[in-house]
CSV table of C-alpha atoms in Angstrom, one decimal:
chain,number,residue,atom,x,y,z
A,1,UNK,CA,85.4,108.8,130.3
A,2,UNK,CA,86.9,106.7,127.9
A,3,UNK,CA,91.0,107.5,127.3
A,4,UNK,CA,90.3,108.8,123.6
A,5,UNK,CA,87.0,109.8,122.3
A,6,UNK,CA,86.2,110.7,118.3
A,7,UNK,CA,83.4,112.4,117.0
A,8,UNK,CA,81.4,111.6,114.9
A,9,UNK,CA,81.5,108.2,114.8
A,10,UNK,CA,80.1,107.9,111.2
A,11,UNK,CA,80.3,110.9,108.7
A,12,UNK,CA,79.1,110.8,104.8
A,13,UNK,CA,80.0,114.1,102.9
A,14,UNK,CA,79.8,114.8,99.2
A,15,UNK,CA,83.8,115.9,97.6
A,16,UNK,CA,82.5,119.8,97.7
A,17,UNK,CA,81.7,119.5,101.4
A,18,UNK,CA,84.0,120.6,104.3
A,19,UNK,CA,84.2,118.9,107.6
A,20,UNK,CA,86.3,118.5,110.4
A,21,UNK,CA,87.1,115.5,112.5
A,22,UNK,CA,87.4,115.7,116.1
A,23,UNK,CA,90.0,113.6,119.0
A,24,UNK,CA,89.9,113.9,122.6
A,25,UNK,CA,92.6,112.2,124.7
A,26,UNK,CA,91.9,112.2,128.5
A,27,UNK,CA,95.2,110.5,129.2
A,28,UNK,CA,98.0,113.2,130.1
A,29,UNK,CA,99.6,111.9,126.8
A,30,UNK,CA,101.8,113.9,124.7
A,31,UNK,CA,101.7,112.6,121.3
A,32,UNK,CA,98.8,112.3,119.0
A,33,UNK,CA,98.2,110.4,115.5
A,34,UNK,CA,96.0,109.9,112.3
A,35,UNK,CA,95.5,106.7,111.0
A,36,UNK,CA,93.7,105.8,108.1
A,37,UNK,CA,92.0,102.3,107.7
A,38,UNK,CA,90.8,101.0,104.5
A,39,UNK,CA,90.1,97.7,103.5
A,40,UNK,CA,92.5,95.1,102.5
A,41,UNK,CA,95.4,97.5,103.4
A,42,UNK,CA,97.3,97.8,106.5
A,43,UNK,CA,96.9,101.2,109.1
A,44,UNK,CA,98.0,104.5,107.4
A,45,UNK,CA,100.2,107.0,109.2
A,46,UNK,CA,98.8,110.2,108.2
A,47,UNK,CA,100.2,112.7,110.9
A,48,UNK,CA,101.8,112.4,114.3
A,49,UNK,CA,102.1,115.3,116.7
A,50,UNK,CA,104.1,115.7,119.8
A,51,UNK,CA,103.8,118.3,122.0
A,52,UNK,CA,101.2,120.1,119.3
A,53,UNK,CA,103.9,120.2,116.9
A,54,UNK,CA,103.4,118.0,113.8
A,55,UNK,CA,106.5,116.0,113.7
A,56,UNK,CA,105.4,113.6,110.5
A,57,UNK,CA,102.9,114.3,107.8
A,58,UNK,CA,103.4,111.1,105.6
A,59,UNK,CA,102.8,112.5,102.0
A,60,UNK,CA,99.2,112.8,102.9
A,61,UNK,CA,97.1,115.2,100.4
A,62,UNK,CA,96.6,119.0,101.1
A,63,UNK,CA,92.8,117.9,101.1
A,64,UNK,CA,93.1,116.4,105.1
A,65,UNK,CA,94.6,119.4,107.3
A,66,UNK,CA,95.5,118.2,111.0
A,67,UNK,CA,94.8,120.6,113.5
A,68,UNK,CA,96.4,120.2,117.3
A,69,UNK,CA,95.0,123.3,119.3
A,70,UNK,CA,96.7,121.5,122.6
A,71,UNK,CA,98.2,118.2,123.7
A,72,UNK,CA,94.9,116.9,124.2
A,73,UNK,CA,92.8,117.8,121.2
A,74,UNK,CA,93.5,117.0,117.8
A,75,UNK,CA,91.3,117.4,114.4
A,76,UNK,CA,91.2,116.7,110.8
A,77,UNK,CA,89.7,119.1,108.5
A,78,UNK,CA,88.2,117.1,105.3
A,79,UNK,CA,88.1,119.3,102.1
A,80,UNK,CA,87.2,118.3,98.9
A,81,UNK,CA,88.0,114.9,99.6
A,82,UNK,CA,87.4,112.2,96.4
A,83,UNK,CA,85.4,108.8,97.3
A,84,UNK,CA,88.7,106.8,97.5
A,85,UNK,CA,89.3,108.5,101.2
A,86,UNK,CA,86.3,106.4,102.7
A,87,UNK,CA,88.0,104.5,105.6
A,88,UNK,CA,88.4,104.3,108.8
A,89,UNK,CA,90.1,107.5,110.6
A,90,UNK,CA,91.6,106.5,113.7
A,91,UNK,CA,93.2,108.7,116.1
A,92,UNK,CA,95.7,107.4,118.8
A,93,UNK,CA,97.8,109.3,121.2
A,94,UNK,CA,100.6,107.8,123.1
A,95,UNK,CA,102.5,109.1,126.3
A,96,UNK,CA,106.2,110.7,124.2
A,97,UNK,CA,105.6,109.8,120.8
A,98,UNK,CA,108.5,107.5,121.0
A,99,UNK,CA,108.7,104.8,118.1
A,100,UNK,CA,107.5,101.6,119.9
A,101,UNK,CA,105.1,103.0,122.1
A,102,UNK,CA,102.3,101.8,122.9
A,103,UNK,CA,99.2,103.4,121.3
A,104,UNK,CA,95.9,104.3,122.6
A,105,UNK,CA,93.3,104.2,119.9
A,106,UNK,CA,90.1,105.6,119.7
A,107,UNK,CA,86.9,104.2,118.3
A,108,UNK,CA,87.0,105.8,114.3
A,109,UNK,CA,85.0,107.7,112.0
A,110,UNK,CA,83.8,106.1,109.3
A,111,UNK,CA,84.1,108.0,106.6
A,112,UNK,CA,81.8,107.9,103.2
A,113,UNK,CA,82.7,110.2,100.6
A,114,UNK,CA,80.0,110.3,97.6
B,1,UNK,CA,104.5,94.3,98.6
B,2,UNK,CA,103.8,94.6,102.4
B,3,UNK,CA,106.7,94.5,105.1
B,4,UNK,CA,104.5,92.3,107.4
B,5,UNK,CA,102.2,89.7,106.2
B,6,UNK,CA,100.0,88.1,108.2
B,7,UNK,CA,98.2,84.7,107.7
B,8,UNK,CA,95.5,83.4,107.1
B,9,UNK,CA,93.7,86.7,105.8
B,10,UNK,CA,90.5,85.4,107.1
B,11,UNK,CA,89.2,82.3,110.1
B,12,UNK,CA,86.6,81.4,111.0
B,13,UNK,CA,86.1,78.4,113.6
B,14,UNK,CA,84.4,77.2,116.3
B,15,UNK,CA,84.1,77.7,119.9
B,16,UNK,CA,86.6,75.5,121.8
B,17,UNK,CA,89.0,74.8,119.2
B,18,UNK,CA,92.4,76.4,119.3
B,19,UNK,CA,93.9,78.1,116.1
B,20,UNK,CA,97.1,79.9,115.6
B,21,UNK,CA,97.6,83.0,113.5
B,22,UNK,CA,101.0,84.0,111.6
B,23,UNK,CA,102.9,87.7,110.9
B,24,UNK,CA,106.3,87.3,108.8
B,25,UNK,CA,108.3,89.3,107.5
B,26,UNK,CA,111.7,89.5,105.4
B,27,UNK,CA,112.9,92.5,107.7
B,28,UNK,CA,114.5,92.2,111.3
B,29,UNK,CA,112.3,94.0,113.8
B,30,UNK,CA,113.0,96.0,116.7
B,31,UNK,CA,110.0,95.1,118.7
B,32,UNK,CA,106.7,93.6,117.7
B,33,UNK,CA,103.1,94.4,118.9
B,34,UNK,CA,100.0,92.7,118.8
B,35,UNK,CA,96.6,94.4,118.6
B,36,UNK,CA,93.3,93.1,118.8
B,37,UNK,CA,90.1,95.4,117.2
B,38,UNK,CA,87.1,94.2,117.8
B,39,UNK,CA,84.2,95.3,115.6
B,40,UNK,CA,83.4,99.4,115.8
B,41,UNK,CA,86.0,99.7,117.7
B,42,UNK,CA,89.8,100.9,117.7
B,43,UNK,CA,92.8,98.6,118.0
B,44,UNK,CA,93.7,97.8,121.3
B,45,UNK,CA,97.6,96.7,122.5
B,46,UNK,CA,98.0,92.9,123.6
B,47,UNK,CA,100.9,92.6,124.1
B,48,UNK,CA,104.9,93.8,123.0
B,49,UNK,CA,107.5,91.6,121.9
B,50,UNK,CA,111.2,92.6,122.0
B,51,UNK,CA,113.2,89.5,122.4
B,52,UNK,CA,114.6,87.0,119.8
B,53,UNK,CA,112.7,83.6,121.0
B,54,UNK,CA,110.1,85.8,123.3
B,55,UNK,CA,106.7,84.1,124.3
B,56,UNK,CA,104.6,85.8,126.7
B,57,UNK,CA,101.0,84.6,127.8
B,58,UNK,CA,97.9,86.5,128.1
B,59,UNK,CA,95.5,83.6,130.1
B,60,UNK,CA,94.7,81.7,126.4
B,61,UNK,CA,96.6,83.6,124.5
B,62,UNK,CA,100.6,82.8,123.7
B,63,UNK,CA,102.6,85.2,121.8
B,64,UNK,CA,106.1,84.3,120.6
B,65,UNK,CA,108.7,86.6,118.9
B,66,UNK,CA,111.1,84.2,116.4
B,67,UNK,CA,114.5,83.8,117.2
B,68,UNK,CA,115.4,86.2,114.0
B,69,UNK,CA,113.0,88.7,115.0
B,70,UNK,CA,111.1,88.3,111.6
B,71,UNK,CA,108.2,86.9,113.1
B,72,UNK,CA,105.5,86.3,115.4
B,73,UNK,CA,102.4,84.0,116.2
B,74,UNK,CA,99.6,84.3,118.1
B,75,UNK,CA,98.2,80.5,119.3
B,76,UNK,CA,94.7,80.5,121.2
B,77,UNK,CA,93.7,78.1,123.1
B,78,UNK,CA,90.2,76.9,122.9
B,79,UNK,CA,89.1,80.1,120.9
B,80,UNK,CA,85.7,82.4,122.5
B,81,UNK,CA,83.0,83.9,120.7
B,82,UNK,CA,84.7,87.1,122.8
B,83,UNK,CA,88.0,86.6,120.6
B,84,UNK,CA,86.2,87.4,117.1
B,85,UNK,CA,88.4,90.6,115.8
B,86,UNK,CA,90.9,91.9,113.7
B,87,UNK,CA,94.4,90.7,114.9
B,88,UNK,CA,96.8,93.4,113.7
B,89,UNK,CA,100.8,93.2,114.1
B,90,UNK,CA,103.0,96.4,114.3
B,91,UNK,CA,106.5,96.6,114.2
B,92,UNK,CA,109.6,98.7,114.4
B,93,UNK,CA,112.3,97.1,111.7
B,94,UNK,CA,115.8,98.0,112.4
B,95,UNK,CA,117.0,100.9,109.8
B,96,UNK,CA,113.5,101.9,109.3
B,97,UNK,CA,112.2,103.9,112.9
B,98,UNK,CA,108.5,103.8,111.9
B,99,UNK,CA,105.9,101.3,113.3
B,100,UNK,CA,104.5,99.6,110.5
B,101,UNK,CA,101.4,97.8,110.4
B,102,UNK,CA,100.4,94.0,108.9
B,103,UNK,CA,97.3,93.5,106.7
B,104,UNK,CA,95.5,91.7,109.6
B,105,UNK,CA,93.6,88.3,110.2
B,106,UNK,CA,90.3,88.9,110.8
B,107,UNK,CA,88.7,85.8,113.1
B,108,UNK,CA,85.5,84.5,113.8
B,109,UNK,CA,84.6,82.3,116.7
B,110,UNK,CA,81.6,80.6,116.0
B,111,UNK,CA,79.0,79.7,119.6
């Protein structure tokens, strides 16, 4: 098994949909992110949790709503989204959640928002 | 304005040559990272960087931290089709405890 696994890998919704994204880590790790990739811009924080507690939500919209069941699952719930969210949604997870840790990324939904 | 740039946005050369990419910054960092993402896939950690004048080696790959921890390059040596990615750098500035990410080079080695 690969050390973090997102599903689905490619995801188009129209803005009245809902939809939730999904991250798997299968490394023992205690911390796990959003990002948000879109072009010509660099990574997006969106939300960090450690220990399933969300420790950051970085002035993301009430439309994405992280989810953290358990240290090793982690989701995104997508509501009414606007086509400006397409990107990239990477999740990472890293061992404490420490500053300069290194991060574990998963593979990305691509998201398309019409 | 973005805390890291990184230069050239865009390269694209041929197999064998060597090329070196840039990530500056007017802030003093902690720390600096380098990721590599290849295409469909997430970023994935070269290498960290936490001392003033650093270089570390990765077989063809050098990596030096400046002396004022504001920057970092990344110099290839003669460049493989199996290089082509985005080259992201992530860093911690001092006063600011968030890793921040550049803008990217996205390179091409062409066979």
């Amino acid at each position: 098994e690969t050390g973090v696994t997102q599903t689905p890998r490619h995801l188009v919704m129209g803005m009245t949909n809902k939809k939730s994204l999904k991250c798997e880590q299968h490394l023992g790790h205690n911390a796990m992110y959003w990002y948000k990739q879109s072009a010509k811009k660099p990574l997006e924080l969106m939300f960090v949790y450690s220990l399933e507690e969300r420790v950051e939500n970085n002035s993301v919209p009430s439309r994405f709503s992280p989810e953290c069941p358990n240290s090793s699952h982690l989701f995104l719930h997508l509501h009414t989204l606007q086509p400006e969210d397409s990107a990239l949604y990477l999740c990472a997870s890293s061992q404490d959640g420490t500053v300069n840790e290194k991060l574990f990324f998963g593979s990305g939904t691509q998201l398309s928002v019409l | 304005t973005q805390l890291l740039e990184q230069s050239p946005q865009f390269l694209s050369i041929q197999e064998g040559e060597n090329l070196t990419v840039y990530c500056n910054s007017s802030s003093v960092f902690s720390s600096l990272q380098w990721y590599r993402q290849e295409p469909g896939e997430g970023p994935v950690l070269l290498v960290t960087v936490v001392t003033g004048g650093e270089v570390k080696k990765l077989k063809r790959l050098t990596f030096q931290f400046g002396d004022a921890r504001k920057d970092s390059s990344l110099h290839i040596t003669a460049a493989q089709p199996g290089d082509t990615g985005l080259y992201l750098c992530a860093g911690v500035p001092f006063g600011n405890e968030k890793l921040t990410f550049g803008t990217g080079t996205r390179l091409t080695i062409i066979p």
